Coordinates of C-alpha atoms in Angstrom, one line a residue:
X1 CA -36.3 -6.1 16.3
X2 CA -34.7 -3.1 18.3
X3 CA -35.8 0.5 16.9
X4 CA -34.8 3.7 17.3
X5 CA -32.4 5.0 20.3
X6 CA -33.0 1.5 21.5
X7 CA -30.8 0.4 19.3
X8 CA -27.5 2.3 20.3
X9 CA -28.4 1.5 23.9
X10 CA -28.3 -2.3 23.5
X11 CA -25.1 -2.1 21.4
X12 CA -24.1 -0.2 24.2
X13 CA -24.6 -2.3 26.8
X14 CA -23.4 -5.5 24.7
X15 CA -20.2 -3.1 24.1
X16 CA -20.0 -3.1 27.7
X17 CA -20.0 -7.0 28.2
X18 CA -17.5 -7.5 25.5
X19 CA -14.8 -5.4 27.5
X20 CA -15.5 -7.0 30.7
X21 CA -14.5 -10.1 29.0
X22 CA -11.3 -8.6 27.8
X23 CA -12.2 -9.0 24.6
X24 CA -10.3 -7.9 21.8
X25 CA -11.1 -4.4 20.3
X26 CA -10.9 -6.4 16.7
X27 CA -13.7 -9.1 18.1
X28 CA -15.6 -6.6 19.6
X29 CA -16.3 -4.8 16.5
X30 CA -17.2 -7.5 14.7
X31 CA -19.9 -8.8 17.5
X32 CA -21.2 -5.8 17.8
X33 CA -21.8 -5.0 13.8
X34 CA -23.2 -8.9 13.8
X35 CA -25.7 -7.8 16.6
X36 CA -26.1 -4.4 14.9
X37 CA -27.7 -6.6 11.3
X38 CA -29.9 -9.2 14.1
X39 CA -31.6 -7.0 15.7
X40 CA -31.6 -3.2 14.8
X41 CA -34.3 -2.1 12.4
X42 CA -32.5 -0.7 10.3
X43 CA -28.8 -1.3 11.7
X44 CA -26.6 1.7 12.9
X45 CA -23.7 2.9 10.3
X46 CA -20.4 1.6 11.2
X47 CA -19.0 4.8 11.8
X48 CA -21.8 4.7 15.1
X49 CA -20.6 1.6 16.2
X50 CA -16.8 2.9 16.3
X51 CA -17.9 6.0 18.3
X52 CA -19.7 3.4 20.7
X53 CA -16.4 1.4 21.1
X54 CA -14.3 4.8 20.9
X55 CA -16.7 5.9 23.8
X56 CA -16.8 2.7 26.1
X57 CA -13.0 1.6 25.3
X58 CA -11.0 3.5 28.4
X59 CA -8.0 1.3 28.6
X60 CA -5.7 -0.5 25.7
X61 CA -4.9 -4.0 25.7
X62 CA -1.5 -4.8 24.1
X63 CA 0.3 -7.9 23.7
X64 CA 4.1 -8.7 23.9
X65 CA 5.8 -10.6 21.2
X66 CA 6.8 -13.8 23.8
X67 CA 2.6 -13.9 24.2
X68 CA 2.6 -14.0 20.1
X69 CA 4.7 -16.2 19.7
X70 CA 3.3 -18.8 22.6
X71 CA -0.3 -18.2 21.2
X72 CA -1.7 -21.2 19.4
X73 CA -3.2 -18.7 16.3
X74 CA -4.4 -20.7 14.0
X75 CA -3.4 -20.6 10.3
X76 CA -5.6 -19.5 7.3
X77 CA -8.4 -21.5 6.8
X78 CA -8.4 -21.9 3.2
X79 CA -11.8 -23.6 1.1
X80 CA -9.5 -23.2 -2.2
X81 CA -5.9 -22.9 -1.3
X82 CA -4.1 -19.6 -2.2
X83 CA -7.7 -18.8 -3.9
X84 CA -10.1 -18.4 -1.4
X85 CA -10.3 -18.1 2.2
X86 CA -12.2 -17.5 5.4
X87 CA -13.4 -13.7 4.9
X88 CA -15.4 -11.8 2.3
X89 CA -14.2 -11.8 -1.4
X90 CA -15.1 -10.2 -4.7
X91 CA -15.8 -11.9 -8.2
X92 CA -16.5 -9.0 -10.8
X93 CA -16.8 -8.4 -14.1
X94 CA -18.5 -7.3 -17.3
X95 CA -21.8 -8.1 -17.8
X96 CA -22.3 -11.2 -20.3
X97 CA -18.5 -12.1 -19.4
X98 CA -19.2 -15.2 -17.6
X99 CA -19.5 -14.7 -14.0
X100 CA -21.8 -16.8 -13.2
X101 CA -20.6 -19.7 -15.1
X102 CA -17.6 -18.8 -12.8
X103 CA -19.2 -19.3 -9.8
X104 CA -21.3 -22.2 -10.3
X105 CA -18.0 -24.1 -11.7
X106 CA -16.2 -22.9 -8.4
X107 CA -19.5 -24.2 -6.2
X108 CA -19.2 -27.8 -8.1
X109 CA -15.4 -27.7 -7.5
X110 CA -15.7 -27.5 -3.9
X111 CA -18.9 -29.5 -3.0
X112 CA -16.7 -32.4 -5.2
X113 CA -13.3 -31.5 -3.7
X114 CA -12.1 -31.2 -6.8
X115 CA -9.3 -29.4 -8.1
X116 CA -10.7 -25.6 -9.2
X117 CA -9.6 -24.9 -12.8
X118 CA -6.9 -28.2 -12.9
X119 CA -5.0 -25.6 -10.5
X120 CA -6.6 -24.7 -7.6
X121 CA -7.1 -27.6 -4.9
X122 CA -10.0 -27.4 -3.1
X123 CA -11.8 -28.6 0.4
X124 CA -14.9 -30.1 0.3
X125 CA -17.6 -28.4 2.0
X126 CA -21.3 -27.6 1.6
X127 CA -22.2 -25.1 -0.8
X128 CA -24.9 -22.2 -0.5
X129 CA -25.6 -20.3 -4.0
X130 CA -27.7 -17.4 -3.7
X131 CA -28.7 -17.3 -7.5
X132 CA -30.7 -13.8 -7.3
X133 CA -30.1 -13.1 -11.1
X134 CA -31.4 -16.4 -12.1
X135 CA -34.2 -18.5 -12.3
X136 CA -34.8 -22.2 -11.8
X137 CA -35.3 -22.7 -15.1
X138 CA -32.0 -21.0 -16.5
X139 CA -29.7 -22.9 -13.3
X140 CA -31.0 -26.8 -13.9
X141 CA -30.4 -26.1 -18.1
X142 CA -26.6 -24.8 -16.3
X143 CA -26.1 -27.6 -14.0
X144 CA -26.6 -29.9 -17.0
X145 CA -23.3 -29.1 -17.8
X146 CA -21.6 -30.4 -14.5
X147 CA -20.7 -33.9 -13.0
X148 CA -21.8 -32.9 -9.5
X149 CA -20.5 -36.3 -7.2
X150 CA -22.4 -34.9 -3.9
X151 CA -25.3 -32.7 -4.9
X152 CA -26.5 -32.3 -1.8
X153 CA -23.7 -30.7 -0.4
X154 CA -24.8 -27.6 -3.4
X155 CA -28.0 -25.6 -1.9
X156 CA -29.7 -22.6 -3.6
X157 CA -31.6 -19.9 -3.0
X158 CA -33.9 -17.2 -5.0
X159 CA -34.6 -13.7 -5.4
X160 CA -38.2 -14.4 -4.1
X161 CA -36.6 -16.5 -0.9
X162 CA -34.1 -14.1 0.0
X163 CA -34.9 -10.1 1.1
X164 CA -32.0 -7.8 0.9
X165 CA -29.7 -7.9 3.3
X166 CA -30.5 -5.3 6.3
X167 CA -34.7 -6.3 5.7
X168 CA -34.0 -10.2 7.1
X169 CA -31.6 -10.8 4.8
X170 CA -28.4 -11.6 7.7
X171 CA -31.4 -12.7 9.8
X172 CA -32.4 -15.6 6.9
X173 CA -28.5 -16.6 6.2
X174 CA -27.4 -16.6 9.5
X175 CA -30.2 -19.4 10.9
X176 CA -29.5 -21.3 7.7
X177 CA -25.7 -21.2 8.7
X178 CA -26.4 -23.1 12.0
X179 CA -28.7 -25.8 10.7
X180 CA -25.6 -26.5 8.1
X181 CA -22.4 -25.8 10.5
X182 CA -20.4 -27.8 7.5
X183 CA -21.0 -24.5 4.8
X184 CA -17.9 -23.0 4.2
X185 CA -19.1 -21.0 1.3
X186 CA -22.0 -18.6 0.4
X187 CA -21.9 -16.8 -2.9
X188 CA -24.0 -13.8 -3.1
X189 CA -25.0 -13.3 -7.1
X190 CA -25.3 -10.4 -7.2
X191 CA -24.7 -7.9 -4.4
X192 CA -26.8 -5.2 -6.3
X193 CA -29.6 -7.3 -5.7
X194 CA -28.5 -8.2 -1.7
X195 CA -27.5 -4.8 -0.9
X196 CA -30.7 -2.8 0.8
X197 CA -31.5 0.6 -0.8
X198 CA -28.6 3.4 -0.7
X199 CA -29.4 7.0 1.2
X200 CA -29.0 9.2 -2.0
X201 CA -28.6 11.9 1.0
X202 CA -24.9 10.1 2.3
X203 CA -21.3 9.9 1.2
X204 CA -21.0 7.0 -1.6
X205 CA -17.9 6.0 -0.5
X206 CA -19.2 5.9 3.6
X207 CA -22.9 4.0 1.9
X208 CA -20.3 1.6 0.3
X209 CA -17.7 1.1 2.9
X210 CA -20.9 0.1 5.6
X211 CA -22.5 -2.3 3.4
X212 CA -19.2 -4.0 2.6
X213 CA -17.9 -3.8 6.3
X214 CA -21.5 -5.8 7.4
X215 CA -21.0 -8.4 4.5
X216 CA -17.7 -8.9 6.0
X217 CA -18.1 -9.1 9.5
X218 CA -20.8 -11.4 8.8
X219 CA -18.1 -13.6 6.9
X220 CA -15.9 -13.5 9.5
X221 CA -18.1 -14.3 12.9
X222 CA -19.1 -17.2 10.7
X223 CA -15.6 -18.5 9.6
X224 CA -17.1 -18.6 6.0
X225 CA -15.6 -17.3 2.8
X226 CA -18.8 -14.9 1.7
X227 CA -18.1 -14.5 -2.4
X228 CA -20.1 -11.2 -3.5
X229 CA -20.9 -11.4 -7.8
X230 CA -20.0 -7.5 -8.9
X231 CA -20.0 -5.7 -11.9
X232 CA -16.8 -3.7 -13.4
X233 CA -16.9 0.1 -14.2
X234 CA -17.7 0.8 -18.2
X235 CA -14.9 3.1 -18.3
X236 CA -11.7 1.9 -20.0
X237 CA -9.5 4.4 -18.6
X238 CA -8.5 2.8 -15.3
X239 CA -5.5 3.6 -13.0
X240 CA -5.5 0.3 -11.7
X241 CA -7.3 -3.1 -12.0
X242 CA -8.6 -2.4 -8.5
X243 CA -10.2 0.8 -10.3
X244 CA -12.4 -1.4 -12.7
X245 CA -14.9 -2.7 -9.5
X246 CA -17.9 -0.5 -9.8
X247 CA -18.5 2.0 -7.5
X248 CA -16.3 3.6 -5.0
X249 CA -12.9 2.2 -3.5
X250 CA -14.9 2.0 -0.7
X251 CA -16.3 -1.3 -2.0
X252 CA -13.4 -3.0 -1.8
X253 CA -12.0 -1.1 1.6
X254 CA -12.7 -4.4 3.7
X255 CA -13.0 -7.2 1.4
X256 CA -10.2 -9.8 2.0
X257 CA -10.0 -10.6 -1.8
X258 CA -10.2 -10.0 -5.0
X259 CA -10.7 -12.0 -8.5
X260 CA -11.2 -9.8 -11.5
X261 CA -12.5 -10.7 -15.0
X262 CA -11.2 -9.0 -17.9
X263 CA -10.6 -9.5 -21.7
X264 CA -7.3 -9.5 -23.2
X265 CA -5.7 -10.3 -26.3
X266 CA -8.1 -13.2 -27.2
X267 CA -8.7 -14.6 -23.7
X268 CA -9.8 -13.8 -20.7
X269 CA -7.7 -12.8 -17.9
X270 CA -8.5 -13.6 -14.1
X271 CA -6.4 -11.0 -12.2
X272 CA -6.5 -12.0 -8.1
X273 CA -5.3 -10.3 -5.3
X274 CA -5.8 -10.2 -1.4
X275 CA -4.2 -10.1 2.3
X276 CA -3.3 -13.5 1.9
X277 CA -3.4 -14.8 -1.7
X278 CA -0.7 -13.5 -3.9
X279 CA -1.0 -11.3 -6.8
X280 CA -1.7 -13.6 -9.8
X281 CA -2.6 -13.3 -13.7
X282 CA -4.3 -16.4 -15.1
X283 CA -5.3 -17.0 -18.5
X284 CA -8.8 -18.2 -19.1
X285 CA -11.3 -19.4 -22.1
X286 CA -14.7 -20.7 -21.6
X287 CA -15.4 -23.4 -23.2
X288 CA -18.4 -22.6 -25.6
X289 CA -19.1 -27.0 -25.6
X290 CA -18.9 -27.6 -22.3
X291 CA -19.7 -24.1 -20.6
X292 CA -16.5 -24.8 -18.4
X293 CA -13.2 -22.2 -17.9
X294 CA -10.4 -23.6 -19.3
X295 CA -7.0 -22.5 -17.3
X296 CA -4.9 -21.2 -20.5
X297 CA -1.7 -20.3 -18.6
X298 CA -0.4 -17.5 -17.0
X299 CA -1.9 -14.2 -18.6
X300 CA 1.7 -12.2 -18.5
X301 CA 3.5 -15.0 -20.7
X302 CA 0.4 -15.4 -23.2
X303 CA 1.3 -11.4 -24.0
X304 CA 4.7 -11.9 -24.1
X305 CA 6.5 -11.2 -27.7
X306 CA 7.5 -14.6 -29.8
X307 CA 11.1 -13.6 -28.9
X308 CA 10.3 -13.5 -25.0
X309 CA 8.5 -16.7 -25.0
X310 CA 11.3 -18.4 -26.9
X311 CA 13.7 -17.4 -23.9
X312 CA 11.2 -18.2 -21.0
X313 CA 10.8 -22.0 -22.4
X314 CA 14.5 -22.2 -23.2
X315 CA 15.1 -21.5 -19.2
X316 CA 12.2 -23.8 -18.2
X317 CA 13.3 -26.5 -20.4
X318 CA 16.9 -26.0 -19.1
X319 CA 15.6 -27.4 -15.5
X320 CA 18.3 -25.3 -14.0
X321 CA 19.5 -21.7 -13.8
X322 CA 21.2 -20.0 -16.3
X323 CA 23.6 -17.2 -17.0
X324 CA 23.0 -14.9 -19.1
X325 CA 25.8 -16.1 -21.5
X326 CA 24.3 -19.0 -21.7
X327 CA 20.5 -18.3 -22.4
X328 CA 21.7 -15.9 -25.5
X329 CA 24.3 -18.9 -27.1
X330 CA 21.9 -21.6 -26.4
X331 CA 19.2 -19.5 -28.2
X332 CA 22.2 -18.3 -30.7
X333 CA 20.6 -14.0 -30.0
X334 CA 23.0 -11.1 -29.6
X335 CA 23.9 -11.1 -25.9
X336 CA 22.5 -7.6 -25.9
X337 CA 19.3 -8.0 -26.8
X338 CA 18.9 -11.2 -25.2
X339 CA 19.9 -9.5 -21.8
X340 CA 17.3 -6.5 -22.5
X341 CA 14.6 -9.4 -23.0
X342 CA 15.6 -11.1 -19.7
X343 CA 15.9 -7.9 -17.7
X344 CA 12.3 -6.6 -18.7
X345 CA 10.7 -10.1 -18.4
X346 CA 12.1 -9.9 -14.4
X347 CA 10.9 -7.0 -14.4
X348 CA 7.4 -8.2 -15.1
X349 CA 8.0 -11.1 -12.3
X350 CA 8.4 -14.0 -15.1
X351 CA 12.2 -14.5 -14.3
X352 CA 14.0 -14.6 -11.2
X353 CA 17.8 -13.9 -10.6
X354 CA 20.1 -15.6 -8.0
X355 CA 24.0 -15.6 -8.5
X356 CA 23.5 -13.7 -11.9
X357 CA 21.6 -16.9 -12.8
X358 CA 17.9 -17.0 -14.2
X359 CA 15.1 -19.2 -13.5
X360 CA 11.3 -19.3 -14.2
X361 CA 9.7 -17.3 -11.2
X362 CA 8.7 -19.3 -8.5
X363 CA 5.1 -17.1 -8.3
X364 CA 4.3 -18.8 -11.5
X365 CA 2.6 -22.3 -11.6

């Protein structure tokens, strides 16, 4: 390990090498903060490493649109499609909600290339589970629950196997990672027990922001998707759903996605968002026999009003667009209030409208 000012002058000099290479000021950040969690004890903040590249970087590199275009870039590397990709992502909520049993049903889906809650396809890959809330004990009565077809393409880990992340932590996961080059996924469960100690001395949001950024580079050099287990705020007065992830916004300021677990009206609702999923609402129950989530629906029709639900299956059940004049005589409603129903339910991105025509919105499964 690399200590002290060492450390700055071998990310220096690797700085150095990376621009010789012309390599991208993107890629060079990310090698950099990868050799930053190897070999300096402890690693340099990220804000160091972008005054390293800041200092070295003399000269930008940009690209036309003909190079683009002529690029062979290649296209998200999904291990659920529209769920979860290469990149770091975010399953939180309550305590006792169910995250785990989340988790360990996504793990099964994937290592069986199954389909992830009857919606969700997946690709098979290996699986690596870092169960640091758990015990053996609890996780073989848990598995019992599952049909696992390839079990050892699932692999765990324990808190007593694993140290937190900047005290051999990367080190551990990384040489695992290249003895199974066919892992696509490593779920981190929970990052409050992966995470090394916080400087009560430094910004939150700056302590946050440079633990995420390394959990994500780390994802990203390895062409993984990294899954982080997290905890939701207690306080029910919440701008937004991104609000309800513990801690500051700076946990979220790199992570590629998010899946967010929440009660609501009976169920519960998985809200997802991301840079390349889009923004979804599904409707979930676990299954208190089975110990399985059970896809319900989407969330935003579940709430709807008897009157509004009435509407949306007359449109689906249609199997074609319809005016408005027709929705409200078919359904024999006051054209009024049928067209206040059908105006608020676009609104809510349940209907679509084309030629004064409505149709089920293609976002929703």
């Amino acid at each position: 390990m690399i200590l002290g000012l060492h450390r700055r002058v071998h990310l220096e000099k690797c700085c150095k090498g990376y621009i010789e290479d012309r390599c991208p000021i993107n890629r060079v950040k990310l090698f950099l903060c990868m050799e930053n969690a190897k070999v300096c004890s402890p690693p340099l903040l990220i804000r160091d490493i972008d005054e390293i590249i800041k200092s070295h970087y003399k000269e930008l590199f940009s690209t036309d649109v003909s190079s683009i275009l002529s690029d062979k870039i290649p296209s998200i590397s999904w291990v659920i499609d529209h769920f979860l990709s290469e990149g770091l992502f975010f399953i939180a909520g309550r305590k006792g909600i169910g995250k785990s049993w989340f988790v360990l049903q996504l793990s099964t889906a994937i290592v069986n290339g199954d389909k992830f809650l009857g919606k969700y396809s997946c690709h098979a890959s290996d699986v690596l589970y870092c169960a640091l809330e758990d015990t053996k004990v609890r996780l073989k009565d848990r598995l019992s629950h599952y049909q696992i077809q390839n079990p050892h393409r699932l692999h765990f880990v324990f808190i007593d196997e694993l140290p937190r992340m900047f005290h051999g932590g990367f080190v551990l996961l990384q040489s695992w990672l290249e003895s199974h080059p066919s892992c696509k996924l490593i779920i981190i469960d929970t990052l409050a027990r992966f995470r090394s100690n916080t400087n009560s001395n430094r910004n939150l949001y700056q302590d946050d922001y440079d633990t995420i950024g390394h959990l994500q580079s780390f994802a990203m050099q390895n062409q993984i998707a990294l899954v982080v287990v997290h905890h939701l705020n207690k306080s029910t007065h919440l701008n937004s759903e991104v609000d309800a992830v513990s801690g500051t916004v700076g946990v979220i300021g790199s992570a590629d996605g998010v899946h967010l677990l929440r009660e609501k009206d009976g169920f519960v609702n998985l809200y997802s968002m991301g840079r390349d999923i889009k923004e979804d609402n599904a409707a979930l129950k676990l299954n208190s026999e089975t110990m399985q989530w059970d896809y319900m629906g989407d969330s935003r029709l579940l709430s709807q009003s008897e009157s509004r639900q009435t509407i949306f299956q007359y449109i689906v059940d249609a199997g074609k667009p319809l005016t408005m004049k027709e929705i409200s005589d078919g359904l024999n409603k006051k054209y009024q209030t049928t067209r206040t129903l059908v105006l608020k339910m676009m609104g809510e991105g349940l209907l679509q409208e084309e030629n004064k025509k409505y149709s089920k919105a293609e976002t929703l499964f």
